[in-house]
Short mmCIF file of C-alpha atoms in Angstrom, two decimals:
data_model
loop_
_atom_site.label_atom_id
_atom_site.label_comp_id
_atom_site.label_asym_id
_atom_site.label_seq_id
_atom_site.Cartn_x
_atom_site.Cartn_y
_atom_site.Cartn_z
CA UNK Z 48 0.00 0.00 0.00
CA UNK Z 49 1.31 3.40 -0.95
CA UNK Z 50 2.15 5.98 1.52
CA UNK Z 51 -0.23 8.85 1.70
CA UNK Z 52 2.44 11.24 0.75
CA UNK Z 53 3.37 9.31 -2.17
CA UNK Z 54 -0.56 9.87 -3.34
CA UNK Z 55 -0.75 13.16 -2.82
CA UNK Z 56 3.10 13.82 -4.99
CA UNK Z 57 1.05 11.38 -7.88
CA UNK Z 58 -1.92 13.65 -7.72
CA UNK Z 59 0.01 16.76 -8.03
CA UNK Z 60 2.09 15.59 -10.87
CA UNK Z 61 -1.17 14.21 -12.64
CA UNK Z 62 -3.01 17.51 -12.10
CA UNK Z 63 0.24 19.44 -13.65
CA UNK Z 64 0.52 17.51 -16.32
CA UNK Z 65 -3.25 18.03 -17.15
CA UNK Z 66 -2.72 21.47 -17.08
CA UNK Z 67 0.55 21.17 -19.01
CA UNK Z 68 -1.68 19.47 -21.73
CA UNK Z 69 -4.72 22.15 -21.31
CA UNK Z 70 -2.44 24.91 -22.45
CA UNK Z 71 -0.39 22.71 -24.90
CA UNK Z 72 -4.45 22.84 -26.37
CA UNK Z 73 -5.08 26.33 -25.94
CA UNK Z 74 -1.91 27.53 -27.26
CA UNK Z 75 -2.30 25.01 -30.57
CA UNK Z 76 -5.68 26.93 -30.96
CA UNK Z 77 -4.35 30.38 -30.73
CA UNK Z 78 -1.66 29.49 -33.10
CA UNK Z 79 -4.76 28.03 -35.33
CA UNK Z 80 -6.55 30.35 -35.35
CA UNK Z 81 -3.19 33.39 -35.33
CA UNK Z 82 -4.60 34.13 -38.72
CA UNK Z 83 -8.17 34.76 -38.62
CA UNK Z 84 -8.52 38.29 -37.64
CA UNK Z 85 -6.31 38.67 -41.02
CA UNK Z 86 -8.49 36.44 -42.92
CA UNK Z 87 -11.74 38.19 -42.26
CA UNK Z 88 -9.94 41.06 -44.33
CA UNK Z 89 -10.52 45.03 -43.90
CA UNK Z 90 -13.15 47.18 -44.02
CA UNK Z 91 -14.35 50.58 -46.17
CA UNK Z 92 -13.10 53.49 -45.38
CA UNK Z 93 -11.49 56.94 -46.55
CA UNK Z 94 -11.55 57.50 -50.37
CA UNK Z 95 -12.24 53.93 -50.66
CA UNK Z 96 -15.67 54.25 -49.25
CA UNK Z 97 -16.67 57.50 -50.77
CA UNK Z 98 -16.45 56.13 -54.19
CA UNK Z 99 -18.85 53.19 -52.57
CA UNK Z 100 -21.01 55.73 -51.07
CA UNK Z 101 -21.60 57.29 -54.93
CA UNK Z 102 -22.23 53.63 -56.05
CA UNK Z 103 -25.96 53.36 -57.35
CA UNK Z 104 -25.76 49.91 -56.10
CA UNK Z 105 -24.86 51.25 -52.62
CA UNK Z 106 -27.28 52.57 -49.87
CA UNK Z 107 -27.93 52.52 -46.16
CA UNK Z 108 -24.31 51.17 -45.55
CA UNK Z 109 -24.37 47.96 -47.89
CA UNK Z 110 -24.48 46.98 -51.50
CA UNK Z 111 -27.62 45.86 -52.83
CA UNK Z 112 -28.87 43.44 -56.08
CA UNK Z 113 -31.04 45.74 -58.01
CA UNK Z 114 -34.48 43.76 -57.76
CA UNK Z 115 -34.03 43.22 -53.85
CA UNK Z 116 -33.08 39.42 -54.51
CA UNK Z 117 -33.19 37.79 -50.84
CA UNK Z 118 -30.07 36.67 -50.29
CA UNK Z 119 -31.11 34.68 -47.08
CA UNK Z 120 -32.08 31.44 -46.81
CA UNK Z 121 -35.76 30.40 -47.81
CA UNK Z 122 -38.00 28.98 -45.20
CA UNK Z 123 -38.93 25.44 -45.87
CA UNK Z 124 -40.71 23.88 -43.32
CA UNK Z 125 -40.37 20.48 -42.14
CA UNK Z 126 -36.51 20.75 -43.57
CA UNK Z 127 -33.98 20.28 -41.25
CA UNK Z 128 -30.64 21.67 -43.21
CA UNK Z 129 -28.42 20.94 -39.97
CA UNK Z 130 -29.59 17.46 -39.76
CA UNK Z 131 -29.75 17.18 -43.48
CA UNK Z 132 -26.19 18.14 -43.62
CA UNK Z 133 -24.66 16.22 -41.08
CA UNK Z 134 -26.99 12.69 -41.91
CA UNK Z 135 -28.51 13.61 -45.61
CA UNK Z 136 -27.89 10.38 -47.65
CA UNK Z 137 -26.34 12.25 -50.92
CA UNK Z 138 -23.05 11.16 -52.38
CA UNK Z 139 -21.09 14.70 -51.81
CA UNK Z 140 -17.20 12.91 -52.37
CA UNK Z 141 -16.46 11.25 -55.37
CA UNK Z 142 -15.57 7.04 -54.25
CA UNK Z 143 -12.36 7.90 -56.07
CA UNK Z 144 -9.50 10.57 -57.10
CA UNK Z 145 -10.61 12.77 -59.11
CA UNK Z 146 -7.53 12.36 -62.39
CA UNK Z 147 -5.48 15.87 -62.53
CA UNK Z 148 -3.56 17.03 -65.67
CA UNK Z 149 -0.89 19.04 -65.96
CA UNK Z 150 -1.50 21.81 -68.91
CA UNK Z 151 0.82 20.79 -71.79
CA UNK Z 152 2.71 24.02 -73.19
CA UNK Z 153 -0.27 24.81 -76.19
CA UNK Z 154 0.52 24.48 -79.74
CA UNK Z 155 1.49 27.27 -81.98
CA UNK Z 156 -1.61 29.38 -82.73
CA UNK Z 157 -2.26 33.38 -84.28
CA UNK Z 158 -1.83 35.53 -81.39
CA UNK Z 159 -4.57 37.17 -82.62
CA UNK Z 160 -7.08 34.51 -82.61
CA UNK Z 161 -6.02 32.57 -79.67
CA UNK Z 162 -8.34 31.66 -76.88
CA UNK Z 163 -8.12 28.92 -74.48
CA UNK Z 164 -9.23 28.20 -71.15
CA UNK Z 165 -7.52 25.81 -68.06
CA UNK Z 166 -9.43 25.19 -65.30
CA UNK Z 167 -7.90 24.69 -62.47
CA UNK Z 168 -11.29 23.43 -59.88
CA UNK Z 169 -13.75 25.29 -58.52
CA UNK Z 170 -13.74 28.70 -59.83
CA UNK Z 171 -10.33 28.98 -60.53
CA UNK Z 172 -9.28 29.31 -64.05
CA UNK Z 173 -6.98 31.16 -66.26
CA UNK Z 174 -8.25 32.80 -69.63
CA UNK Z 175 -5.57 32.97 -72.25
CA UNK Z 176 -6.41 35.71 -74.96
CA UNK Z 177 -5.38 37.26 -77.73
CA UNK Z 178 -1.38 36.68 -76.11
CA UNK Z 179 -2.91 37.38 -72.60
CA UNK Z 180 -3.33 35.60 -69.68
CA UNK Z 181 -6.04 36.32 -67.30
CA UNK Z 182 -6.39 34.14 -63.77
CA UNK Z 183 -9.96 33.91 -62.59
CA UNK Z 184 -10.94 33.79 -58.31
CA UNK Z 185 -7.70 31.88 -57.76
CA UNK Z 186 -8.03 29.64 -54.33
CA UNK Z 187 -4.89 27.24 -53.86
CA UNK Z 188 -5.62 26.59 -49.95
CA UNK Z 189 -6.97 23.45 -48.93
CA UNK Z 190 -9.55 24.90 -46.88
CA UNK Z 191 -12.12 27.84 -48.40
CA UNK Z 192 -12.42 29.52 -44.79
CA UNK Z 193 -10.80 31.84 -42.25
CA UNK Z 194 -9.39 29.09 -40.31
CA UNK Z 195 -6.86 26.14 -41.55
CA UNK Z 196 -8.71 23.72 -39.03
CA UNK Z 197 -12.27 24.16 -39.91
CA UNK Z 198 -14.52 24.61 -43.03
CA UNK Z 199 -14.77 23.28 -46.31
CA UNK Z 200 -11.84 20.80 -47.54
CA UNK Z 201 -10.50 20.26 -50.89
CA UNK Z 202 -11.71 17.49 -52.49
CA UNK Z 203 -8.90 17.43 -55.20
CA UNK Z 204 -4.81 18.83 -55.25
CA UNK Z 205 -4.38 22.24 -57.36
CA UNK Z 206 -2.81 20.63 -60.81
CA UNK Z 207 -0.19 22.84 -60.48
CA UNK Z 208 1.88 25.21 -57.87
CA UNK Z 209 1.15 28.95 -57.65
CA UNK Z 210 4.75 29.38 -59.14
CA UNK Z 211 4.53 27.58 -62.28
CA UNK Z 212 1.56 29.74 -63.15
CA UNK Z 213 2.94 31.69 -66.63
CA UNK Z 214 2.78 35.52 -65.95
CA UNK Z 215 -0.23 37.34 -65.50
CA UNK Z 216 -1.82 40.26 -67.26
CA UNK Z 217 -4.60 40.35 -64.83
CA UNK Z 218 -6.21 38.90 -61.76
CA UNK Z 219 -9.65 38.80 -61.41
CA UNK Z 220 -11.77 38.60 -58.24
CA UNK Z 221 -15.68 38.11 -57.99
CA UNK Z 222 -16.61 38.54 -54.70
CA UNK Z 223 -15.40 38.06 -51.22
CA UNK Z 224 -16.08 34.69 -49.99
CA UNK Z 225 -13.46 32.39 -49.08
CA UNK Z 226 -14.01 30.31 -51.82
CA UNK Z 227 -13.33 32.90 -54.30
CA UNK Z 228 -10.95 35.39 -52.57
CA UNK Z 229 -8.36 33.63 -50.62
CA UNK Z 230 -5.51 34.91 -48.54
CA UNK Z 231 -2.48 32.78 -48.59
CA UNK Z 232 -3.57 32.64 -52.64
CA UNK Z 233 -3.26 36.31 -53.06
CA UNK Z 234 0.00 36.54 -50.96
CA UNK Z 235 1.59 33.65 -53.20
CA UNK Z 236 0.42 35.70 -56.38
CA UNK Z 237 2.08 38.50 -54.68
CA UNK Z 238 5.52 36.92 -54.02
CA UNK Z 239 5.38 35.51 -58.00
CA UNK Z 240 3.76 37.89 -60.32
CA UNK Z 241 3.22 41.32 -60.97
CA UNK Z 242 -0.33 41.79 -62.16
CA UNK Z 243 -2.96 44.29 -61.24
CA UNK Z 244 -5.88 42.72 -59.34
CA UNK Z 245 -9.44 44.10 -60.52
CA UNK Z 246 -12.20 43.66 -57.96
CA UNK Z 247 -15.73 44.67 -57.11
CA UNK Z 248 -15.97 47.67 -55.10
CA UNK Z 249 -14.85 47.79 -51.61
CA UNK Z 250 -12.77 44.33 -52.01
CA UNK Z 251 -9.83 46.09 -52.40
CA UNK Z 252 -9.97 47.04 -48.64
CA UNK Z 253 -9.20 43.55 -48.31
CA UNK Z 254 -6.49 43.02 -50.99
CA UNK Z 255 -4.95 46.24 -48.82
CA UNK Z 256 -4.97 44.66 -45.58
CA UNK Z 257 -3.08 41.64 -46.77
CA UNK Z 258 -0.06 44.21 -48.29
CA UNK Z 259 -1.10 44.31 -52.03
CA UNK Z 260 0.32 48.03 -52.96
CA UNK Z 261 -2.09 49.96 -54.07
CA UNK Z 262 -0.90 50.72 -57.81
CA UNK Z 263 -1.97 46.97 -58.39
CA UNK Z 264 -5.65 47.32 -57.22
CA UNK Z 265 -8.23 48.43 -59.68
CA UNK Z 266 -11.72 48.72 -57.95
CA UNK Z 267 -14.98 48.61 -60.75
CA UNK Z 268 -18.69 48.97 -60.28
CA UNK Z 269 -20.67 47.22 -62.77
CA UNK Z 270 -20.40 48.58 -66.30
CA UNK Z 271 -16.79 50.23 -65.92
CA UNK Z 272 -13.80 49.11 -67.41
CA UNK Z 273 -10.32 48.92 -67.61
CA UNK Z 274 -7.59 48.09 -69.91
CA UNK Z 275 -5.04 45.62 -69.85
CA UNK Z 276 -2.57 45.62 -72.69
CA UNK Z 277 -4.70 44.69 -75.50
CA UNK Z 278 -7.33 43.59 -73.14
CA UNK Z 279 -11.11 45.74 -72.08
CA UNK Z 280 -12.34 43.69 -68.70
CA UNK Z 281 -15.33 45.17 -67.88
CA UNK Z 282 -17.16 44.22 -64.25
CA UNK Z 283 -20.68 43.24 -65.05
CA UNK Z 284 -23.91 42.30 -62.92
CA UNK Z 285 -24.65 39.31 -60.62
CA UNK Z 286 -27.41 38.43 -58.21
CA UNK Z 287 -25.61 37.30 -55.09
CA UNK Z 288 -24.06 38.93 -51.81
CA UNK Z 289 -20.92 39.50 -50.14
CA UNK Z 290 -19.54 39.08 -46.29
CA UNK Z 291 -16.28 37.22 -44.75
CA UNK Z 292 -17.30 37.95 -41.14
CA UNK Z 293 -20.43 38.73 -39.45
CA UNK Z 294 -21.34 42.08 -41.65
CA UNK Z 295 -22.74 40.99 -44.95
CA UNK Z 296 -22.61 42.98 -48.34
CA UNK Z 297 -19.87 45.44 -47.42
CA UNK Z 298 -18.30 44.54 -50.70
CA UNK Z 299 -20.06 44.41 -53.88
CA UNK Z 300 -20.32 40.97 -56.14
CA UNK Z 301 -19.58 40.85 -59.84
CA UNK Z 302 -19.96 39.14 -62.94
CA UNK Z 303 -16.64 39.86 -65.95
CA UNK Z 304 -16.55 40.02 -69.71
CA UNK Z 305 -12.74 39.98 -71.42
CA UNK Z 306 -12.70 41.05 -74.71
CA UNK Z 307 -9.73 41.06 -77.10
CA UNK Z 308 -9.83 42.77 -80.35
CA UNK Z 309 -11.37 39.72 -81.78
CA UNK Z 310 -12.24 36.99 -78.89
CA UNK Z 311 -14.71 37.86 -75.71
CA UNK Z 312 -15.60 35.88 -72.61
CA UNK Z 313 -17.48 36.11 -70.28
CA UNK Z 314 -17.59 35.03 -66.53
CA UNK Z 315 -20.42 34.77 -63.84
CA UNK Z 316 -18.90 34.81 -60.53
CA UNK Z 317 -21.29 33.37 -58.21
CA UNK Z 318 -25.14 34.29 -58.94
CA UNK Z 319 -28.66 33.37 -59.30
CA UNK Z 320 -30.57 33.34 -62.61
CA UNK Z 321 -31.90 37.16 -63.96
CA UNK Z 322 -32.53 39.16 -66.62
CA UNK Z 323 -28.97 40.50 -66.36
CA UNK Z 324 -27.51 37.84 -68.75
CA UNK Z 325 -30.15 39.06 -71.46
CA UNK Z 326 -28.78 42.43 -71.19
CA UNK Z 327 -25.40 41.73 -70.25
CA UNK Z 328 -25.28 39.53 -73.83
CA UNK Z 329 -27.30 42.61 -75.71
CA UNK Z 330 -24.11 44.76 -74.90
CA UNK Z 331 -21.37 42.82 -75.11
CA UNK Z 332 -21.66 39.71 -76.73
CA UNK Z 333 -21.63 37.36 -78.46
CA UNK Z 334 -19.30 35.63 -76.67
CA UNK Z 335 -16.83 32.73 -77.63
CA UNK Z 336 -17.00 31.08 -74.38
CA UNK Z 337 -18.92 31.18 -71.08
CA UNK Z 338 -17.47 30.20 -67.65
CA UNK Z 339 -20.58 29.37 -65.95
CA UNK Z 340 -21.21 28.59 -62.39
CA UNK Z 341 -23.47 25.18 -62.43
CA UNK Z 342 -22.73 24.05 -58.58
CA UNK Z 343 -23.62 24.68 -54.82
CA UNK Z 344 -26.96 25.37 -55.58
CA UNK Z 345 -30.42 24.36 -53.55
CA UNK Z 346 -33.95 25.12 -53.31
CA UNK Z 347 -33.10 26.97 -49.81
CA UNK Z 348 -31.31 29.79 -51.57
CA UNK Z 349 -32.45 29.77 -55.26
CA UNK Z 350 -31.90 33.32 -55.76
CA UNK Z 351 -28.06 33.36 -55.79
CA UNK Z 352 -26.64 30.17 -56.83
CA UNK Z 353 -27.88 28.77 -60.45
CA UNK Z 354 -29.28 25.11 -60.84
CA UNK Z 355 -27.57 23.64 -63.66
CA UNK Z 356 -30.41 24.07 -66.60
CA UNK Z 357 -30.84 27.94 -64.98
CA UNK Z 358 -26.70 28.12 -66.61
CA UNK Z 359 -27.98 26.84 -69.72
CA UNK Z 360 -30.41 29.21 -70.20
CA UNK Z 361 -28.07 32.04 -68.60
CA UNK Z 362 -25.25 31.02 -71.56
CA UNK Z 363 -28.32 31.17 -74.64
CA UNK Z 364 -28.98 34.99 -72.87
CA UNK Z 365 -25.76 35.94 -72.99
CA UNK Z 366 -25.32 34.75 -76.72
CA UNK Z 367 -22.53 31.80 -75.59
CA UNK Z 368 -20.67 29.78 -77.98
CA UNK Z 369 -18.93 27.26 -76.31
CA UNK Z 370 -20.28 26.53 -72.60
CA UNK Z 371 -17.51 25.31 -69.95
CA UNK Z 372 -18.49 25.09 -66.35
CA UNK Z 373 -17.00 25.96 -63.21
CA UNK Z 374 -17.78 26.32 -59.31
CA UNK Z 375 -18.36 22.19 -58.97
CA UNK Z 376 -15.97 19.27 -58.00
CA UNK Z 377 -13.53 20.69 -55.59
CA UNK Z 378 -15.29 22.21 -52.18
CA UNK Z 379 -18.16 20.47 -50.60
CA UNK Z 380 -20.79 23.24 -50.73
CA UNK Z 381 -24.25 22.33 -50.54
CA UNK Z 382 -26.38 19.31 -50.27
CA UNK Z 383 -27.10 17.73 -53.61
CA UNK Z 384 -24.46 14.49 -55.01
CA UNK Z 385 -21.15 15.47 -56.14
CA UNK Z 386 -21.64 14.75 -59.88
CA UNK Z 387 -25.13 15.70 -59.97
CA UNK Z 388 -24.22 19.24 -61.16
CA UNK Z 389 -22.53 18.42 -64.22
CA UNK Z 390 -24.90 15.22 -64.95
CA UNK Z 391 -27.73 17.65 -65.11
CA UNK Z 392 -25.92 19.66 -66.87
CA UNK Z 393 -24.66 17.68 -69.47
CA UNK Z 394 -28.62 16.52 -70.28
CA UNK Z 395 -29.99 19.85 -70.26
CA UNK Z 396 -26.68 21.34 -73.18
CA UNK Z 397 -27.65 18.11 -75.54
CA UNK Z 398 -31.56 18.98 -75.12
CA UNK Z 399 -30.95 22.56 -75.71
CA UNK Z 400 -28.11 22.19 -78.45
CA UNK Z 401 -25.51 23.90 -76.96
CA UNK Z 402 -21.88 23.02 -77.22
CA UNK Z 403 -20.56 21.89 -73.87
CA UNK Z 404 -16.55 21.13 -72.81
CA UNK Z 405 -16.55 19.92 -69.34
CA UNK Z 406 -12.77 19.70 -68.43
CA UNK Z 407 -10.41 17.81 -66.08
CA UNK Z 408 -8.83 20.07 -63.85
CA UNK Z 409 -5.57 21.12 -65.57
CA UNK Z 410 -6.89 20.24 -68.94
CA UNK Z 411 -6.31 23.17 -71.55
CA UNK Z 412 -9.75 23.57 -73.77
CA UNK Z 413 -8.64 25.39 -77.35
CA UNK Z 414 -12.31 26.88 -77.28
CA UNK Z 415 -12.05 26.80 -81.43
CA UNK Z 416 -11.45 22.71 -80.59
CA UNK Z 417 -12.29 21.66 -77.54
CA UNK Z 418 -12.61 18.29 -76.28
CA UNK Z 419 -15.79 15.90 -76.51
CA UNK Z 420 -17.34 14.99 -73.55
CA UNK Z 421 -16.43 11.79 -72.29
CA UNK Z 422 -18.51 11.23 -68.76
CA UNK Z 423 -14.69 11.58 -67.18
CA UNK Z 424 -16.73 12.41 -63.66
CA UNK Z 425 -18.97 8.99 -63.66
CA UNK Z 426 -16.00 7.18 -63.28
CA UNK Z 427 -14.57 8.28 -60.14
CA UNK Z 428 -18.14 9.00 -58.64
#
């Protein structure tokens, strides 16, 4: 039998070393979460909020879609998302890896008539023009969130680094979210290229915070341009919202059209279905490709996320040639299957005759010859 002494030394070195282990915890937190406050980004103010203030998109402190789309959720009783999310039955990881390609360098083509598009997952693509090369909403991180422990994971590897990107004429930014505007993504651009960033209004109180110089932000509000070498990008409407913390639509949300001196696309950012795209394709198109949004959509927010056949219609609006979608196959988002975006999709292009690419990420798609579609996604679902 031990002493009582002996007891007492045991107890005392078991409760230190649960306290030991309590602030191991706490500290591995804090040093978690050391970059959140950062990630949330910064906030409108000085000249930068002035020109917001003259916006016509802007009143009562926030931006605003012009019909009053709800950005909230829709009430649907007897739906529990929470419960729906944690044990809904859909398939939202493919059973496999989803295959990767590394862009080969692209054959010899007139400068003047080039256009091709890589797509790198998600949103993230690069738009080579006319001798340009324009990156779209670039996310490398593995998680779309503020913190590296928590939120949406990857589903797939980037197909390439951040530095064997080729150089940049121009990066373009949507929105705010995480899964379009990311960080450590724009501080790796930083530390490799050169390019100006063009933004929605107010985002570049963000880019600022995270020590982009100010001679590389451009800030547009829908309808103005800027050029880029031989380039016109001109920020265009969407129906969505904007918000990394708490405080929603500080920023605005935008739609882009690229146009060369002989080639045009066009990009949707993240948005519901409107009349927009009518107009939108009245003044600028027709357009040789659309990047369309097709995933993370569901009947709880209809009015800022398109279901797939809303993107086909969206593309005929906006006078598309060749369709190619984006925002599907690499975050987790919402609640339907993880192919069922691009399934639907490709039924609703061959009923409506439109020409459809749907790309592995990496693959390079010469829009003047782009690949059949093969199903690649059933395989690995």
């Amino acid at each position: 039998m031990r002493e009582p002494d002996d007891q007492a030394l045991e107890r005392a070195a078991g409760g230190r070393l649960w306290r030991m282990a309590g602030l191991a915890a706490v500290a591995g937190l804090a040093w978690a979460a050391r970059d959140v406050p950062a990630q949330l980004g910064g906030r409108l103010a000085g000249a930068r909020a002035e020109r917001a203030a003259r916006s016509p998109r802007f009143r009562d402190g926030t931006f605003h879609n012009p019909s009053g789309t709800r950005s909230t959720m829709v009430a649907d009783p007897g739906r529990n998302l929470v419960k729906e999310l944690i044990f809904g039955k859909q398939k939202r990881r493919p059973d496999s890896a989803v295959p990767l390609l590394r862009p080969a360098d692209p054959a010899p083509a007139d400068p003047a008539r080039e256009l091709s598009i890589v797509w790198y997952g998600h949103a993230s693509t690069l738009v080579e023009i006319e001798g340009h090369r324009v990156l779209l909403d670039p996310v490398w991180s593995d998680r779309c969130s503020p913190s590296a422990l928590v939120g949406p994971r990857r589903i797939h590897e980037p197909p390439v680094s951040l530095d064997e990107l080729p150089r940049l004429d121009a990066i373009l930014i949507s929105h705010d979210h995480y899964d379009h505007l990311d960080m450590e993504t724009v501080r790796g651009l930083l530390a490799h290229q050169s390019a100006p960033f063009l933004v929605p209004l107010g985002v570049g109180a963000h880019l600022d915070r995270w020590g982009v110089p100010e001679d590389r932000i451009v800030e547009l509000d829908w309808s103005e341009s800027h050029r880029v070498g031989g380039l016109t990008v001109t920020a265009t409407a969407a129906q969505h919202f904007s918000g990394r913390g708490l405080r929603r639509d500080g920023t605005l949300w935008s739609s882009w059209v690229v146009a060369g001196a002989q080639r045009k696309v066009f990009y949707t950012g993240d948005s519901g279905y409107f009349d927009g795209y009518t107009e939108i394709g009245a003044e600028h198109g027709p357009f040789d490709v659309t990047l369309m949004q097709i995933g993370a959509y569901d009947r709880a927010w209809p009015s800022i996320h398109m279901f797939p056949e809303e993107a086909v219609a969206a593309h005929l609006d906006l006078r598309g040639g060749l369709f190619v979608p984006v925002h599907w196959a690499t975050f987790n988002l919402a609640l339907h299957d993880w192919s069922e975006p691009v399934d639907r999709l490709w039924a609703e292009a061959k009923a409506r005759d439109v020409r459809l690419a749907v790309p592995r990420p990496g693959e390079r798609v010469v829009v003047d010859e782009p690949p059949a579609v093969d199903g690649w996604w059933q395989a690995v679902a």
